[in-house]
Amino acid sequence: MSTEENKVCNNEDNRDAVCPLSILLSVLSGSWTMYILWVLAEDAARFGVLKRKVEGISTKVLTERLRMLEAEGILFRHYEATIPPQVTYGLTDRGRELIDILMQLNTLAQRWYPPTPPLQTSSDTL
């Protein structure tokens, strides 16, 4: 990796310049965003499937995140004019680049926070 690619943005260098890393972190740091990407890493999915797999997310927030990720070129939205209409979301090439990084984060998470077995209750021993 060149020093230019590895350079961390510094506001003192150019106060008018927008830092690419800041932009990317802003896009990815929204609540649920990384979880949505992780779910879509498995396969493209329709809205209802995403809503079920991303447990706890509201319809409003899921809609907002999907629109934002589509606008950023991370997701595609495929609309089929059927009755009822079918909309499928999936990762673009740009989105798949992020999945490689998410996989590395998952490896780190598994090392830092290894799964713990569930606690055994007294009813389990009977």
mmCIF file of C-alpha atoms in Angstrom:
data_model
loop_
_atom_site.group_PDB
_atom_site.id
_atom_site.type_symbol
_atom_site.label_atom_id
_atom_site.label_comp_id
_atom_site.label_asym_id
_atom_site.label_seq_id
_atom_site.Cartn_x
_atom_site.Cartn_y
_atom_site.Cartn_z
ATOM 1 C CA MET A 1 0.000 0.000 0.000
ATOM 2 C CA SER A 2 1.446 3.362 -0.957
ATOM 3 C CA THR A 3 1.818 6.155 1.570
ATOM 4 C CA GLU A 4 -0.809 8.113 -0.375
ATOM 5 C CA GLU A 5 -3.327 5.256 -0.005
ATOM 6 C CA ASN A 6 -2.452 4.864 3.678
ATOM 7 C CA LYS A 7 -2.621 8.588 4.438
ATOM 8 C CA VAL A 8 -5.022 9.611 7.171
ATOM 9 C CA CYS A 9 -6.942 12.791 6.465
ATOM 10 C CA ASN A 10 -5.651 15.824 8.240
ATOM 11 C CA ASN A 11 -7.710 19.005 8.270
ATOM 12 C CA GLU A 12 -4.547 21.067 8.572
ATOM 13 C CA ASP A 13 -3.449 19.898 5.100
ATOM 14 C CA ASN A 14 -6.389 21.521 3.361
ATOM 15 C CA ARG A 15 -9.307 22.911 5.306
ATOM 16 C CA ASP A 16 -11.547 22.921 2.216
ATOM 17 C CA ALA A 17 -10.875 19.303 1.238
ATOM 18 C CA VAL A 18 -13.375 16.614 2.113
ATOM 19 C CA CYS A 19 -11.769 13.535 3.610
ATOM 20 C CA PRO A 20 -12.807 10.357 1.746
ATOM 21 C CA LEU A 21 -12.477 8.307 4.934
ATOM 22 C CA SER A 22 -14.822 10.677 6.767
ATOM 23 C CA ILE A 23 -17.375 10.298 3.995
ATOM 24 C CA LEU A 24 -17.183 6.499 4.052
ATOM 25 C CA LEU A 25 -17.350 6.312 7.845
ATOM 26 C CA SER A 26 -20.353 8.626 7.808
ATOM 27 C CA VAL A 27 -22.126 6.331 5.348
ATOM 28 C CA LEU A 28 -21.315 3.143 7.253
ATOM 29 C CA SER A 29 -21.770 4.365 10.825
ATOM 30 C CA GLY A 30 -25.539 4.797 10.681
ATOM 31 C CA SER A 31 -27.423 2.430 12.933
ATOM 32 C CA TRP A 32 -28.243 -0.901 11.281
ATOM 33 C CA THR A 33 -26.215 -0.122 8.134
ATOM 34 C CA MET A 34 -23.475 -2.696 8.659
ATOM 35 C CA TYR A 35 -26.015 -5.301 9.774
ATOM 36 C CA ILE A 36 -28.011 -4.782 6.559
ATOM 37 C CA LEU A 37 -24.842 -5.220 4.502
ATOM 38 C CA TRP A 38 -23.947 -8.370 6.444
ATOM 39 C CA VAL A 39 -27.382 -9.869 5.729
ATOM 40 C CA LEU A 40 -27.154 -8.962 2.036
ATOM 41 C CA ALA A 41 -23.716 -10.589 1.847
ATOM 42 C CA GLU A 42 -25.547 -13.932 1.899
ATOM 43 C CA ASP A 43 -27.757 -13.110 -1.091
ATOM 44 C CA ALA A 44 -30.029 -10.467 -2.572
ATOM 45 C CA ALA A 45 -33.305 -10.179 -0.668
ATOM 46 C CA ARG A 46 -36.696 -8.583 -0.782
ATOM 47 C CA PHE A 47 -37.749 -5.956 1.744
ATOM 48 C CA GLY A 48 -39.815 -8.330 3.897
ATOM 49 C CA VAL A 49 -36.967 -10.823 4.150
ATOM 50 C CA LEU A 50 -34.574 -8.062 5.187
ATOM 51 C CA LYS A 51 -37.070 -6.827 7.770
ATOM 52 C CA ARG A 52 -37.269 -10.314 9.306
ATOM 53 C CA LYS A 53 -33.517 -10.961 9.236
ATOM 54 C CA VAL A 54 -32.542 -7.562 10.677
ATOM 55 C CA GLU A 55 -34.469 -8.145 13.882
ATOM 56 C CA GLY A 56 -35.646 -5.017 15.661
ATOM 57 C CA ILE A 57 -35.275 -2.552 12.788
ATOM 58 C CA SER A 58 -38.296 -0.378 12.039
ATOM 59 C CA THR A 59 -39.778 -0.209 8.555
ATOM 60 C CA LYS A 60 -38.913 3.500 8.406
ATOM 61 C CA VAL A 61 -35.251 3.025 9.306
ATOM 62 C CA LEU A 62 -34.839 0.057 6.958
ATOM 63 C CA THR A 63 -36.321 2.109 4.116
ATOM 64 C CA GLU A 64 -34.017 5.053 4.905
ATOM 65 C CA ARG A 65 -30.904 2.869 5.077
ATOM 66 C CA LEU A 66 -31.728 1.041 1.843
ATOM 67 C CA ARG A 67 -32.289 4.338 0.009
ATOM 68 C CA MET A 68 -29.039 5.781 1.349
ATOM 69 C CA LEU A 69 -27.026 2.671 0.443
ATOM 70 C CA GLU A 70 -28.559 2.672 -3.032
ATOM 71 C CA ALA A 71 -27.714 6.371 -3.474
ATOM 72 C CA GLU A 72 -24.111 5.598 -2.462
ATOM 73 C CA GLY A 73 -23.890 2.857 -5.081
ATOM 74 C CA ILE A 74 -23.471 0.137 -2.468
ATOM 75 C CA LEU A 75 -26.806 -1.569 -3.149
ATOM 76 C CA PHE A 76 -28.933 -2.070 -6.213
ATOM 77 C CA ARG A 77 -32.722 -2.010 -6.186
ATOM 78 C CA HIS A 78 -34.471 -4.234 -8.722
ATOM 79 C CA TYR A 79 -38.170 -3.482 -9.255
ATOM 80 C CA GLU A 80 -40.502 -5.945 -10.952
ATOM 81 C CA ALA A 81 -43.912 -4.640 -11.995
ATOM 82 C CA THR A 82 -45.830 -7.687 -10.846
ATOM 83 C CA ILE A 83 -48.943 -7.794 -8.704
ATOM 84 C CA PRO A 84 -47.967 -7.178 -5.989
ATOM 85 C CA PRO A 85 -44.776 -5.397 -7.076
ATOM 86 C CA GLN A 86 -41.538 -7.140 -6.121
ATOM 87 C CA VAL A 87 -38.472 -5.169 -5.085
ATOM 88 C CA THR A 88 -35.187 -6.966 -4.511
ATOM 89 C CA TYR A 89 -32.078 -5.445 -2.948
ATOM 90 C CA GLY A 90 -28.553 -6.718 -3.455
ATOM 91 C CA LEU A 91 -24.927 -5.678 -3.319
ATOM 92 C CA THR A 92 -23.197 -3.895 -6.165
ATOM 93 C CA ASP A 93 -19.491 -4.404 -6.867
ATOM 94 C CA ARG A 94 -18.870 -1.521 -4.497
ATOM 95 C CA GLY A 95 -20.936 -3.252 -1.814
ATOM 96 C CA ARG A 96 -19.073 -6.525 -2.306
ATOM 97 C CA GLU A 97 -15.808 -4.669 -1.650
ATOM 98 C CA LEU A 98 -17.177 -3.750 1.767
ATOM 99 C CA ILE A 99 -18.075 -7.362 2.503
ATOM 100 C CA ASP A 100 -14.400 -8.329 2.271
ATOM 101 C CA ILE A 101 -13.706 -5.810 5.032
ATOM 102 C CA LEU A 102 -16.708 -6.991 7.055
ATOM 103 C CA MET A 103 -15.378 -10.556 6.855
ATOM 104 C CA GLN A 104 -12.082 -9.344 8.312
ATOM 105 C CA LEU A 105 -13.984 -7.551 11.090
ATOM 106 C CA ASN A 106 -15.925 -10.758 11.749
ATOM 107 C CA THR A 107 -12.660 -12.685 12.102
ATOM 108 C CA LEU A 108 -11.408 -10.085 14.570
ATOM 109 C CA ALA A 109 -14.714 -10.145 16.477
ATOM 110 C CA GLN A 110 -14.567 -13.950 16.766
ATOM 111 C CA ARG A 111 -11.059 -13.668 18.200
ATOM 112 C CA TRP A 112 -11.888 -10.815 20.602
ATOM 113 C CA TYR A 113 -15.304 -12.083 21.673
ATOM 114 C CA PRO A 114 -15.355 -15.868 21.325
ATOM 115 C CA PRO A 115 -18.800 -17.426 21.569
ATOM 116 C CA THR A 116 -19.655 -18.569 25.053
ATOM 117 C CA PRO A 117 -21.799 -21.628 25.658
ATOM 118 C CA PRO A 118 -25.265 -20.915 27.035
ATOM 119 C CA LEU A 119 -25.579 -21.094 30.798
ATOM 120 C CA GLN A 120 -26.891 -24.390 32.025
ATOM 121 C CA THR A 121 -30.004 -24.113 34.171
ATOM 122 C CA SER A 122 -31.110 -26.596 36.800
ATOM 123 C CA SER A 123 -33.857 -27.872 34.466
ATOM 124 C CA ASP A 124 -31.167 -28.751 31.880
ATOM 125 C CA THR A 125 -29.550 -31.216 34.278
ATOM 126 C CA LEU A 126 -32.710 -33.221 34.914
#
